Amino acid sequence: MTLSSSALTWAQLRDIACAELERAADGWGRAGSRADAGRDRIERQLMTGLRETQRGAAAGAAVGRLRELGRNLQYVYTECGLVRTALNSLAHEMRGQQTVLLRALEEAEALRFTVHADGSVTYPPGGEGVVDGKPLPGGTARVIRAPGLYPSSGLVAPNPNAVRAQDIADRITGAVRAAAEADWRFTRVLRGLRAEEGLKVPDRTWTDAAGDAAAVRRLADGYLRSRIPQDASAEERREWWYGLTDEQREEFLAVYPDRIGNLDGIPSLIRDVANRDNLRLLIGELAGRGDEEARVRLEGLREIDRQLNAGGRPPMYLLGIGDEGNGRAIVSFGNPDTARNVAAYVPGLNTSLDGAFARSDLKRARDTAIGMHQHDPSSAAIVWLGYDAPQFPDGLDSLDVAGDERAVRGGADFSRFMGGLAATSAYEDPHLTAIGHSYGSRTVGAATQQGGGIPGVDDIVLVGSPGVGVDRAEELGVGRDHVFVGAARNDVVTSVPSRAQAAAGLVGLTSLGAGAARLFGAVADPGGDDLWFGQNPADEAFGARRFAVDDGPGVLSGGRPNADAHAQYFDPSRDAASANSIALIATGRASELRSEGHR
């Protein structure tokens, strides 16, 4: 077999100007940057100005048209970035094969071998014959099917030049074949990077864009992905990002918005930009699936997208978004990098990336941020759905909520996230607060048991808690005076029995199922101090500071269990005392709390 079977020759590979490919990539990058700048001006200036100064149908229509134009420019930015990275990746691969080829040609020249157009290599006489001692004749090495396997020479010692020539021929042919294969792969992907005709960018276009992004990511793995410091600390990632050129940052954002947007230690503004782009790609990807899980997930993603574009206050920052597990979403109200006070709330049981999360859990974070701003404008509040909270998909008999595994895994991720906030903060010592609600309090408790506790966290708030996995407040690593508990009288989750009590048959209502009995079977813990996950945080023996909250609605409504008291801790219209207490703690003003007696 010779090089004639490939459309590319070694001479063509040698002469490829990779720098021209990179210059073309730079041109696509500049086009994408202009589109991104246009989108930024539309979203941060024009739309904001219209909302703040104009009212009426005409203003609403103008905002809608601007939003559509912004999404068009976002699509242009995404596709230009993909073309740029594809060209840079192609240049990277071609340059690598050029290096292999040039080293082989240099070696052939040094040995006075002749390399022919078909890749074969002619070598001179050399060595000594076994019988007469004369130099063995020269010859031509050609490409064989299994490089490195040579026919036996019998009693005749092989010409050492033959082995060298064969190795050179194999390397030349291997480089050309690899380059030709890369050329074919990149050509196919680049031809697919085409937009539909027209000015609109519907979901199906983003579905295509998601496919384009996946294809370019596969091509760029060796060129870009390996450079992302996945296993580094938050501080190392921050320094890595600041050490990149503008062009390098733009390329990572265009091709790997999912990885950059979810990388702790990357500045929040950058994570927001990356995740907004990835949000559109996720919407497009899920819109192309059509199954029930995709429908539910799309409802949550579209509601987050709607809120991001609504221009509310405090401004929203999308610090994480993803489709793994039950879905991932991390949303901040206010920029946590520039805020003196930052609170991060971990939701609990039955939370997943769906419409209910996007409406209710985001509202809890927004309400907290608004409350914090009343005490200190330099504040931000975050909802962190960065783990798989337990679910009750088929009723209440779920073993996940009864165990610690999800909390332990989620706690490790939450600890890393908080460490990232500490690393990117503009303040040397920002005031950070971790808030756990329901099973989320168990997750926060697990996070504190990581080496050194939760990085940078000053205060911990536990509301609606079934226990946190430790028996004393001081075990949470911030000092007992910095652990705060809110437990409504009618919140059954704060009164679930201990495992030992459940095992002893002290819980009734068995007709509702084991899970329902655990959650609703006892309005009060018979033992008075032990919950499912350990010591009751609201009990005096735990040692936390309990703040005043509303009792909440009764535990029974129409003869059925009612958990409304479990859901109102953050809502200033339903439980003003609790919402204000959380805001006071999160802004470092816990001295102003109204305390409540322990259970």
Coordinates of C-alpha atoms in Angstrom, one line a residue:
M1 CA 0.0 0.0 0.0
T2 CA 1.3 3.5 -0.9
L3 CA 0.2 7.0 -0.2
S4 CA -1.7 7.0 -3.5
S5 CA -4.7 5.6 -1.5
S6 CA -4.9 9.0 0.3
A7 CA -6.0 12.3 -1.2
L8 CA -3.2 13.9 0.8
T9 CA 0.5 13.5 0.0
W10 CA 3.4 14.0 2.4
A11 CA 4.6 17.0 0.4
Q12 CA 1.2 18.6 0.8
L13 CA 1.2 17.9 4.6
R14 CA 4.7 19.4 4.8
D15 CA 3.5 22.5 3.1
I16 CA 0.3 23.1 5.0
A17 CA 0.3 26.6 6.5
C18 CA -1.3 26.0 9.9
A19 CA -0.8 29.6 10.7
E20 CA -3.3 30.5 7.9
L21 CA -5.9 28.2 9.5
E22 CA -5.3 29.9 12.8
R23 CA -5.7 33.4 11.2
A24 CA -9.0 32.2 9.7
A25 CA -10.0 31.0 13.1
D26 CA -9.2 34.5 14.5
G27 CA -11.4 36.1 11.9
W28 CA -14.4 33.9 13.0
G29 CA -13.5 34.8 16.6
R30 CA -13.7 38.5 15.9
A31 CA -17.0 38.0 14.2
G32 CA -18.3 36.1 17.2
S33 CA -17.0 38.8 19.6
R34 CA -18.9 41.5 17.7
A35 CA -22.1 39.5 17.9
D36 CA -21.5 39.0 21.7
A37 CA -20.8 42.7 22.2
G38 CA -24.1 43.4 20.4
R39 CA -26.0 41.0 22.5
D40 CA -24.5 42.4 25.7
R41 CA -25.5 46.0 24.7
I42 CA -29.0 44.8 23.9
E43 CA -29.5 42.9 27.1
R44 CA -27.7 45.2 29.6
Q45 CA -28.4 48.6 28.1
L46 CA -31.2 48.8 25.6
M47 CA -33.7 46.4 27.2
T48 CA -32.9 47.6 30.7
G49 CA -33.4 51.2 29.6
L50 CA -36.7 50.5 27.9
R51 CA -38.0 48.6 31.0
E52 CA -37.0 51.4 33.3
T53 CA -38.3 54.4 31.2
Q54 CA -41.1 53.1 29.1
R55 CA -44.5 51.5 29.7
G56 CA -47.3 50.2 27.5
A57 CA -47.8 47.8 24.6
A58 CA -45.3 49.5 22.3
A59 CA -42.5 49.3 24.8
G60 CA -43.4 45.6 25.5
A61 CA -43.3 44.8 21.8
A62 CA -39.9 46.6 21.5
V63 CA -38.5 44.6 24.4
G64 CA -39.7 41.4 22.8
R65 CA -38.1 42.3 19.4
L66 CA -34.8 43.2 21.2
R67 CA -34.9 39.9 23.1
E68 CA -35.3 38.0 19.8
L69 CA -32.4 40.0 18.3
G70 CA -30.3 39.2 21.3
R71 CA -30.9 35.5 20.9
N72 CA -30.0 35.7 17.2
L73 CA -26.7 37.3 18.2
Q74 CA -26.2 34.7 20.8
Y75 CA -26.6 32.0 18.2
V76 CA -24.2 33.8 15.9
Y77 CA -21.7 34.0 18.7
T78 CA -22.1 30.3 19.5
E79 CA -21.7 29.2 15.9
C80 CA -18.8 31.5 15.2
G81 CA -17.0 30.2 18.3
L82 CA -17.5 26.6 17.1
V83 CA -16.1 27.4 13.7
R84 CA -13.1 29.1 15.3
T85 CA -12.4 26.2 17.6
A86 CA -12.8 23.7 14.8
L87 CA -10.2 25.5 12.7
N88 CA -7.8 25.9 15.6
S89 CA -8.2 22.2 16.5
L90 CA -7.6 21.3 12.9
A91 CA -4.4 23.4 12.9
H92 CA -3.4 21.8 16.2
E93 CA -3.8 18.3 14.8
M94 CA -2.1 19.1 11.5
R95 CA 0.8 20.7 13.2
G96 CA 1.3 17.6 15.3
Q97 CA 1.4 15.4 12.2
Q98 CA 3.7 17.9 10.5
T99 CA 6.1 17.5 13.3
V100 CA 6.2 13.8 13.0
L101 CA 6.7 14.1 9.2
L102 CA 9.4 16.7 9.4
R103 CA 11.4 14.7 11.9
A104 CA 11.2 11.6 9.7
L105 CA 12.3 13.7 6.6
E106 CA 15.2 15.2 8.6
E107 CA 16.3 11.8 9.7
A108 CA 16.1 10.5 6.1
E109 CA 18.2 13.4 4.9
A110 CA 20.8 12.9 7.6
L111 CA 21.2 9.2 6.6
R112 CA 21.3 10.1 2.8
F113 CA 18.1 8.2 2.2
T114 CA 15.7 9.2 -0.6
V115 CA 12.0 9.8 0.2
H116 CA 9.8 9.3 -2.9
A117 CA 6.5 10.8 -3.6
D118 CA 4.6 7.6 -2.7
G119 CA 6.2 7.6 0.7
S120 CA 8.7 4.8 0.0
V121 CA 12.3 5.3 1.1
T122 CA 15.4 4.2 -0.8
Y123 CA 18.5 3.3 1.3
P124 CA 22.1 2.7 0.3
P125 CA 24.2 -0.5 0.9
G126 CA 25.3 -1.2 4.4
G127 CA 26.3 -3.8 7.0
E128 CA 28.3 -6.9 6.1
G129 CA 27.4 -10.1 4.5
V130 CA 27.8 -13.2 6.7
V131 CA 29.7 -15.2 4.0
D132 CA 31.8 -12.6 2.1
G133 CA 31.8 -9.6 4.5
K134 CA 30.8 -7.3 1.6
P135 CA 28.2 -4.5 2.2
L136 CA 24.7 -5.7 1.8
P137 CA 22.9 -4.2 -1.2
G138 CA 20.6 -1.2 -0.8
G139 CA 16.9 -1.2 -1.6
T140 CA 13.6 0.6 -1.1
A141 CA 11.4 0.3 2.0
R142 CA 7.7 0.5 1.3
V143 CA 4.8 0.8 3.6
I144 CA 3.6 -2.6 5.0
R145 CA 0.4 -3.5 6.7
A146 CA 2.0 -4.1 10.1
P147 CA 4.8 -1.6 10.7
G148 CA 7.7 -3.1 12.7
L149 CA 7.3 -6.7 11.4
Y150 CA 9.9 -7.5 8.8
P151 CA 10.5 -10.8 6.8
S152 CA 13.3 -13.0 8.1
S153 CA 16.6 -12.6 6.3
G154 CA 17.6 -16.2 6.8
L155 CA 21.4 -16.6 7.1
V156 CA 22.0 -13.1 5.7
A157 CA 22.4 -10.4 8.2
P158 CA 20.0 -7.5 7.4
N159 CA 21.2 -4.3 6.0
P160 CA 20.8 -1.9 9.1
N161 CA 19.7 0.8 6.7
A162 CA 16.7 -1.3 5.7
V163 CA 15.3 -1.2 9.3
R164 CA 15.8 2.5 9.6
A165 CA 14.3 3.2 6.1
Q166 CA 11.3 1.1 7.0
D167 CA 10.7 3.0 10.2
I168 CA 11.0 6.3 8.4
A169 CA 8.5 5.1 5.7
D170 CA 6.1 4.0 8.4
R171 CA 6.2 7.3 10.2
I172 CA 5.8 9.3 7.1
T173 CA 2.8 7.2 6.0
G174 CA 1.3 7.2 9.5
A175 CA 1.5 11.0 9.7
V176 CA -0.1 11.5 6.3
R177 CA -2.9 9.0 7.1
A178 CA -3.6 10.7 10.4
A179 CA -3.7 14.1 8.8
A180 CA -6.0 12.9 6.0
E181 CA -8.3 11.4 8.6
A182 CA -8.4 14.6 10.6
D183 CA -9.1 16.6 7.4
W184 CA -12.0 14.3 6.7
R185 CA -13.4 14.6 10.2
F186 CA -13.1 18.4 10.4
T187 CA -14.5 18.9 6.9
R188 CA -17.6 16.9 7.8
V189 CA -18.2 18.9 11.0
L190 CA -17.5 22.3 9.4
R191 CA -19.9 21.6 6.6
G192 CA -22.6 21.0 9.2
L193 CA -22.1 24.3 10.9
R194 CA -24.8 26.1 8.9
A195 CA -27.8 28.1 10.1
E196 CA -31.3 28.0 8.8
E197 CA -32.5 30.8 6.5
G198 CA -34.4 33.6 8.2
L199 CA -34.0 35.8 11.2
K200 CA -35.6 33.7 13.9
V201 CA -33.8 31.2 16.0
P202 CA -36.4 28.7 17.3
D203 CA -35.8 25.8 19.6
R204 CA -35.1 23.5 16.6
T205 CA -32.2 25.7 15.6
W206 CA -30.8 25.4 19.1
T207 CA -31.3 21.7 18.9
D208 CA -29.0 21.8 15.8
A209 CA -26.6 24.1 17.7
A210 CA -26.4 21.6 20.5
G211 CA -25.5 18.9 18.0
D212 CA -22.9 21.2 16.5
A213 CA -21.4 21.9 19.9
A214 CA -21.2 18.2 20.7
A215 CA -19.4 17.5 17.4
V216 CA -16.9 20.2 17.9
R217 CA -16.2 19.2 21.5
R218 CA -15.4 15.7 20.2
L219 CA -12.9 17.2 17.7
A220 CA -11.4 19.6 20.3
D221 CA -10.9 17.2 23.2
G222 CA -7.2 17.0 22.6
Y223 CA -6.9 20.7 21.8
L224 CA -9.0 22.3 24.6
R225 CA -10.6 20.0 27.1
S226 CA -7.4 18.6 28.5
R227 CA -6.3 22.1 29.4
I228 CA -9.3 22.7 31.7
P229 CA -8.0 22.2 35.3
Q230 CA -10.8 19.9 36.5
D231 CA -8.8 18.5 39.5
A232 CA -7.3 21.8 40.6
S233 CA -8.3 23.9 43.7
A234 CA -10.6 26.8 43.3
E235 CA -7.7 29.2 43.7
E236 CA -5.7 27.4 41.0
R237 CA -8.6 27.5 38.6
R238 CA -9.0 31.2 39.3
E239 CA -5.4 31.9 38.5
W240 CA -5.6 29.6 35.4
W241 CA -8.5 31.7 34.1
Y242 CA -6.8 35.0 34.7
G243 CA -3.6 33.7 33.0
L244 CA -5.4 33.0 29.7
T245 CA -5.5 35.5 26.8
D246 CA -8.8 37.0 25.8
E247 CA -8.8 34.8 22.7
Q248 CA -8.3 31.6 24.8
R249 CA -11.1 32.6 27.2
E250 CA -13.5 33.2 24.3
E251 CA -12.7 29.8 22.8
F252 CA -13.3 27.9 26.0
L253 CA -16.6 29.8 26.5
A254 CA -17.7 29.0 23.0
V255 CA -17.0 25.3 23.0
Y256 CA -17.2 24.3 26.7
P257 CA -19.7 26.7 28.3
D258 CA -21.0 23.7 30.3
R259 CA -17.6 23.0 31.9
I260 CA -16.5 26.7 32.4
G261 CA -19.9 27.7 33.7
N262 CA -19.9 24.9 36.4
L263 CA -16.2 25.2 37.4
D264 CA -15.8 26.5 41.0
G265 CA -13.1 29.2 41.1
I266 CA -14.1 30.8 37.8
P267 CA -15.4 34.4 38.4
S268 CA -19.2 34.6 38.7
L269 CA -19.6 37.0 35.7
I270 CA -17.9 34.5 33.5
R271 CA -19.9 31.6 34.9
D272 CA -23.1 33.6 34.2
V273 CA -22.1 34.2 30.6
A274 CA -21.1 30.6 30.0
N275 CA -24.2 29.2 31.7
R276 CA -26.6 31.4 29.8
D277 CA -25.1 30.1 26.6
N278 CA -25.3 26.5 27.8
L279 CA -28.9 27.1 28.9
R280 CA -29.9 27.7 25.3
L281 CA -28.0 24.6 24.2
L282 CA -29.7 22.5 26.9
I283 CA -33.1 23.8 25.9
G284 CA -32.4 23.0 22.3
E285 CA -31.1 19.5 23.2
L286 CA -34.1 18.6 25.3
A287 CA -36.6 20.1 22.9
G288 CA -35.3 17.6 20.4
R289 CA -36.0 14.6 22.7
G290 CA -39.7 14.8 23.3
D291 CA -39.9 12.4 26.3
E292 CA -41.6 13.1 29.6
E293 CA -38.4 13.7 31.5
A294 CA -37.3 16.2 28.9
R295 CA -40.7 18.0 29.0
V296 CA -40.4 18.4 32.8
R297 CA -36.9 19.6 32.6
L298 CA -37.7 22.0 29.8
E299 CA -40.4 23.6 32.0
G300 CA -37.8 24.5 34.6
L301 CA -35.1 25.6 32.1
R302 CA -37.6 27.9 30.2
E303 CA -38.8 29.4 33.4
I304 CA -35.2 30.2 34.5
D305 CA -34.6 31.6 31.0
R306 CA -37.7 33.8 31.4
Q307 CA -36.6 35.2 34.7
L308 CA -33.1 35.8 33.5
N309 CA -34.5 37.9 30.7
A310 CA -37.1 39.7 32.8
G311 CA -34.6 42.2 34.2
G312 CA -35.7 42.0 37.9
R313 CA -33.9 43.2 40.9
P314 CA -31.6 42.1 42.4
P315 CA -30.0 41.0 39.1
M316 CA -29.8 37.3 38.4
Y317 CA -26.5 35.4 37.8
L318 CA -26.6 31.8 36.5
L319 CA -23.7 30.1 38.3
G320 CA -24.5 26.6 37.3
I321 CA -26.8 24.6 35.0
G322 CA -26.8 21.0 33.9
D323 CA -28.9 18.0 32.9
E324 CA -27.2 15.3 35.0
G325 CA -29.1 13.4 37.6
N326 CA -32.3 15.2 38.6
G327 CA -30.9 18.4 37.0
R328 CA -28.5 21.1 38.3
A329 CA -29.2 24.8 38.7
I330 CA -27.3 27.4 40.8
V331 CA -28.8 30.9 40.7
S332 CA -27.6 34.0 42.5
F333 CA -29.6 37.2 43.1
G334 CA -26.8 39.7 43.2
N335 CA -23.2 39.2 42.2
P336 CA -21.5 37.0 44.9
D337 CA -18.0 38.2 43.9
T338 CA -18.7 41.8 44.7
A339 CA -21.1 41.3 47.6
R340 CA -19.8 41.7 51.2
N341 CA -22.5 39.2 52.4
V342 CA -23.4 36.0 50.5
A343 CA -25.9 33.4 51.6
A344 CA -26.3 30.0 49.8
Y345 CA -29.5 28.0 50.3
V346 CA -29.5 24.2 49.8
P347 CA -33.1 22.9 49.1
G348 CA -34.2 19.5 50.2
L349 CA -36.7 16.7 49.6
N350 CA -38.3 16.4 46.2
T351 CA -36.3 19.3 44.7
S352 CA -35.3 18.8 41.0
L353 CA -34.9 20.9 38.0
D354 CA -38.5 21.5 37.1
G355 CA -41.1 24.2 36.9
A356 CA -41.8 24.1 40.7
F357 CA -38.1 24.6 41.5
A358 CA -37.8 27.5 39.0
R359 CA -40.8 29.2 40.5
S360 CA -40.6 28.5 44.3
D361 CA -37.0 27.8 45.1
L362 CA -35.7 30.7 43.1
K363 CA -38.3 32.9 44.9
R364 CA -36.9 31.8 48.2
A365 CA -33.4 33.0 47.2
R366 CA -34.8 36.2 45.7
D367 CA -36.8 36.9 48.9
T368 CA -33.7 36.3 51.0
A369 CA -31.7 38.6 48.8
I370 CA -34.3 41.4 49.1
G371 CA -34.4 40.9 52.8
M372 CA -30.6 41.1 53.0
H373 CA -30.6 44.3 51.0
Q374 CA -32.8 45.9 53.6
H375 CA -30.0 45.5 56.1
D376 CA -27.0 45.7 53.8
P377 CA -27.2 46.5 50.0
S378 CA -23.9 44.7 49.5
S379 CA -25.5 41.2 49.6
A380 CA -26.3 38.3 47.4
A381 CA -28.4 35.1 48.0
I382 CA -28.0 31.9 46.1
V383 CA -30.2 28.8 45.6
W384 CA -27.8 25.8 45.1
L385 CA -29.3 22.7 43.4
G386 CA -25.9 21.1 42.9
Y387 CA -26.9 17.6 44.0
D388 CA -29.6 15.0 43.6
A389 CA -32.0 15.6 46.4
P390 CA -34.2 12.6 47.4
Q391 CA -37.4 12.2 45.4
F392 CA -40.8 10.7 46.1
P393 CA -41.7 9.7 42.5
D394 CA -44.2 7.0 43.4
G395 CA -45.6 8.1 46.8
L396 CA -43.8 8.5 50.0
D397 CA -42.0 5.2 50.4
S398 CA -38.6 6.3 49.3
L399 CA -35.4 4.9 50.9
D400 CA -33.3 7.8 49.6
V401 CA -34.7 10.3 52.1
A402 CA -34.1 7.9 54.9
G403 CA -30.4 7.6 54.1
D404 CA -27.4 9.8 54.2
E405 CA -25.8 8.9 50.8
R406 CA -27.1 11.8 48.7
A407 CA -26.4 14.3 51.5
V408 CA -22.8 13.1 51.8
R409 CA -22.2 13.3 48.0
G410 CA -24.0 16.6 47.8
G411 CA -22.2 18.0 50.9
A412 CA -18.8 17.4 49.2
D413 CA -19.9 19.3 46.1
F414 CA -21.5 22.1 48.2
S415 CA -18.2 22.5 50.2
R416 CA -16.3 22.9 46.9
F417 CA -18.8 25.4 45.6
M418 CA -18.5 27.6 48.8
G419 CA -14.7 27.4 48.5
G420 CA -15.1 28.7 45.0
L421 CA -17.1 31.7 46.2
A422 CA -14.4 32.5 48.8
A423 CA -11.8 32.3 46.1
T424 CA -13.4 34.7 43.7
S425 CA -14.7 37.2 46.2
A426 CA -13.4 40.8 45.9
Y427 CA -13.3 40.9 49.7
E428 CA -10.5 39.4 51.7
D429 CA -12.9 38.0 54.2
P430 CA -16.5 38.0 52.9
H431 CA -19.4 37.1 55.2
L432 CA -20.7 33.7 54.0
T433 CA -23.7 31.9 55.3
A434 CA -24.8 28.3 54.5
I435 CA -28.6 27.7 54.7
G436 CA -30.0 24.2 54.7
H437 CA -33.8 23.5 54.4
S438 CA -35.3 20.1 55.0
Y439 CA -33.0 17.4 53.7
G440 CA -30.8 20.2 52.5
S441 CA -29.9 20.8 56.2
R442 CA -28.5 17.3 56.3
T443 CA -26.5 18.1 53.1
V444 CA -25.1 21.2 54.8
G445 CA -24.3 19.1 57.8
A446 CA -22.4 16.6 55.6
A447 CA -20.5 19.5 54.0
T448 CA -19.2 20.6 57.4
Q449 CA -17.6 17.2 57.9
Q450 CA -15.3 17.6 54.9
G451 CA -11.7 18.4 55.9
G452 CA -11.6 21.8 57.5
G453 CA -15.4 22.4 57.3
I454 CA -17.1 24.5 54.7
P455 CA -14.5 26.9 53.3
G456 CA -15.1 30.5 54.3
V457 CA -18.5 30.0 55.9
D458 CA -19.1 32.1 59.0
D459 CA -22.7 31.2 59.9
I460 CA -25.0 28.2 59.4
V461 CA -28.8 28.4 59.3
L462 CA -31.0 25.2 59.6
V463 CA -34.7 25.5 58.9
G464 CA -37.3 22.7 58.7
S465 CA -34.5 20.2 59.6
P466 CA -34.9 16.5 60.2
G467 CA -31.4 16.5 61.8
V468 CA -27.9 17.3 60.4
G469 CA -25.9 14.2 61.1
V470 CA -24.2 15.5 64.2
D471 CA -25.3 15.8 67.8
R472 CA -23.8 19.2 68.8
A473 CA -23.8 22.6 67.1
E474 CA -20.0 22.9 67.8
E475 CA -19.4 19.9 65.5
L476 CA -20.5 22.0 62.5
G477 CA -17.2 23.9 62.6
V478 CA -18.3 27.5 63.0
G479 CA -18.9 27.7 66.7
R480 CA -22.2 27.0 68.5
D481 CA -23.0 30.7 68.6
H482 CA -22.9 30.8 64.8
V483 CA -25.4 28.0 64.2
F484 CA -29.0 29.1 64.0
V485 CA -32.2 27.0 63.9
G486 CA -35.8 27.8 62.7
A487 CA -38.4 25.1 63.5
A488 CA -42.1 25.9 63.1
R489 CA -44.4 24.3 65.7
N490 CA -46.5 22.7 63.0
D491 CA -43.6 21.6 60.7
V492 CA -43.8 17.8 61.0
V493 CA -40.4 17.4 59.4
T494 CA -38.8 19.0 62.5
S495 CA -40.5 16.4 64.7
V496 CA -39.9 13.2 62.8
P497 CA -38.9 10.3 65.1
S498 CA -35.5 8.9 65.5
R499 CA -34.5 5.7 63.6
A500 CA -34.5 3.8 66.8
Q501 CA -38.0 4.9 67.6
A502 CA -39.2 4.1 64.1
A503 CA -37.6 0.6 64.4
A504 CA -39.3 0.1 67.7
G505 CA -42.7 0.7 66.2
L506 CA -43.4 4.0 67.8
V507 CA -44.8 5.5 64.6
G508 CA -48.4 5.0 63.6
L509 CA -50.3 5.6 60.5
T510 CA -48.9 2.5 58.9
S511 CA -51.6 2.5 56.3
L512 CA -50.0 5.5 54.7
G513 CA -46.8 3.6 54.0
A514 CA -43.5 3.6 55.8
G515 CA -42.3 6.9 54.2
A516 CA -45.5 8.7 55.0
A517 CA -45.4 7.5 58.6
R518 CA -41.9 8.8 59.1
L519 CA -42.9 12.2 57.8
F520 CA -46.4 12.6 59.2
G521 CA -47.0 10.0 61.8
A522 CA -45.7 11.9 64.8
V523 CA -46.4 15.6 65.3
A524 CA -43.9 15.5 68.2
D525 CA -40.9 13.3 68.7
P526 CA -41.8 11.0 71.7
G527 CA -38.2 11.2 73.0
G528 CA -38.1 15.0 72.6
D529 CA -34.6 15.3 71.3
D530 CA -33.7 12.8 68.6
L531 CA -34.7 13.1 65.0
W532 CA -34.1 10.9 62.0
F533 CA -30.7 12.3 61.3
G534 CA -29.6 12.7 64.9
Q535 CA -30.0 15.3 67.6
N536 CA -32.9 17.7 67.1
P537 CA -31.2 21.0 66.2
A538 CA -34.1 22.9 67.9
D539 CA -33.4 21.1 71.2
E540 CA -31.4 22.7 73.9
A541 CA -28.9 19.8 74.0
F542 CA -27.9 20.6 70.4
G543 CA -26.7 24.0 71.5
A544 CA -27.8 26.1 68.5
R545 CA -29.5 29.5 68.7
R546 CA -33.2 29.1 67.9
F547 CA -34.9 32.1 66.3
A548 CA -38.6 33.0 66.3
V549 CA -40.7 31.7 63.4
D550 CA -44.5 31.5 62.8
D551 CA -46.2 28.3 63.9
G552 CA -47.6 27.7 60.4
P553 CA -50.8 26.0 59.3
G554 CA -52.0 22.9 61.2
V555 CA -50.6 19.5 60.3
L556 CA -54.0 18.2 59.1
S557 CA -56.2 19.8 56.5
G558 CA -59.4 18.1 55.4
G559 CA -58.3 14.9 57.1
R560 CA -55.0 14.8 55.1
P561 CA -51.5 15.6 56.2
N562 CA -50.5 19.2 55.5
A563 CA -46.9 20.2 55.2
D564 CA -47.4 23.9 54.4
A565 CA -45.6 25.0 57.6
H566 CA -42.5 23.3 56.2
A567 CA -42.5 25.5 53.1
Q568 CA -42.9 29.1 54.4
Y569 CA -39.6 29.9 56.3
F570 CA -38.3 32.1 53.5
D571 CA -41.6 33.8 52.6
P572 CA -41.9 37.3 54.1
S573 CA -45.6 37.4 53.4
R574 CA -46.3 34.1 55.2
D575 CA -43.6 34.1 57.9
A576 CA -42.1 37.6 58.2
A577 CA -40.3 36.7 61.5
S578 CA -38.4 33.8 59.9
A579 CA -37.6 35.6 56.6
N580 CA -36.2 38.6 58.5
S581 CA -34.3 36.4 60.9
I582 CA -32.6 34.6 58.0
A583 CA -31.7 38.0 56.4
L584 CA -30.3 39.4 59.7
I585 CA -28.1 36.3 60.1
A586 CA -26.9 36.4 56.5
T587 CA -25.9 40.1 56.8
G588 CA -23.9 39.5 60.1
R589 CA -26.6 41.1 62.3
A590 CA -27.5 38.1 64.4
S591 CA -27.4 40.2 67.6
E592 CA -30.7 41.7 66.5
L593 CA -32.5 38.3 66.3
R594 CA -35.6 37.6 68.3
S595 CA -34.9 34.3 70.0
E596 CA -37.3 31.5 70.8
G597 CA -37.0 28.9 73.5
H598 CA -35.6 25.4 72.7
R599 CA -37.9 22.4 72.5

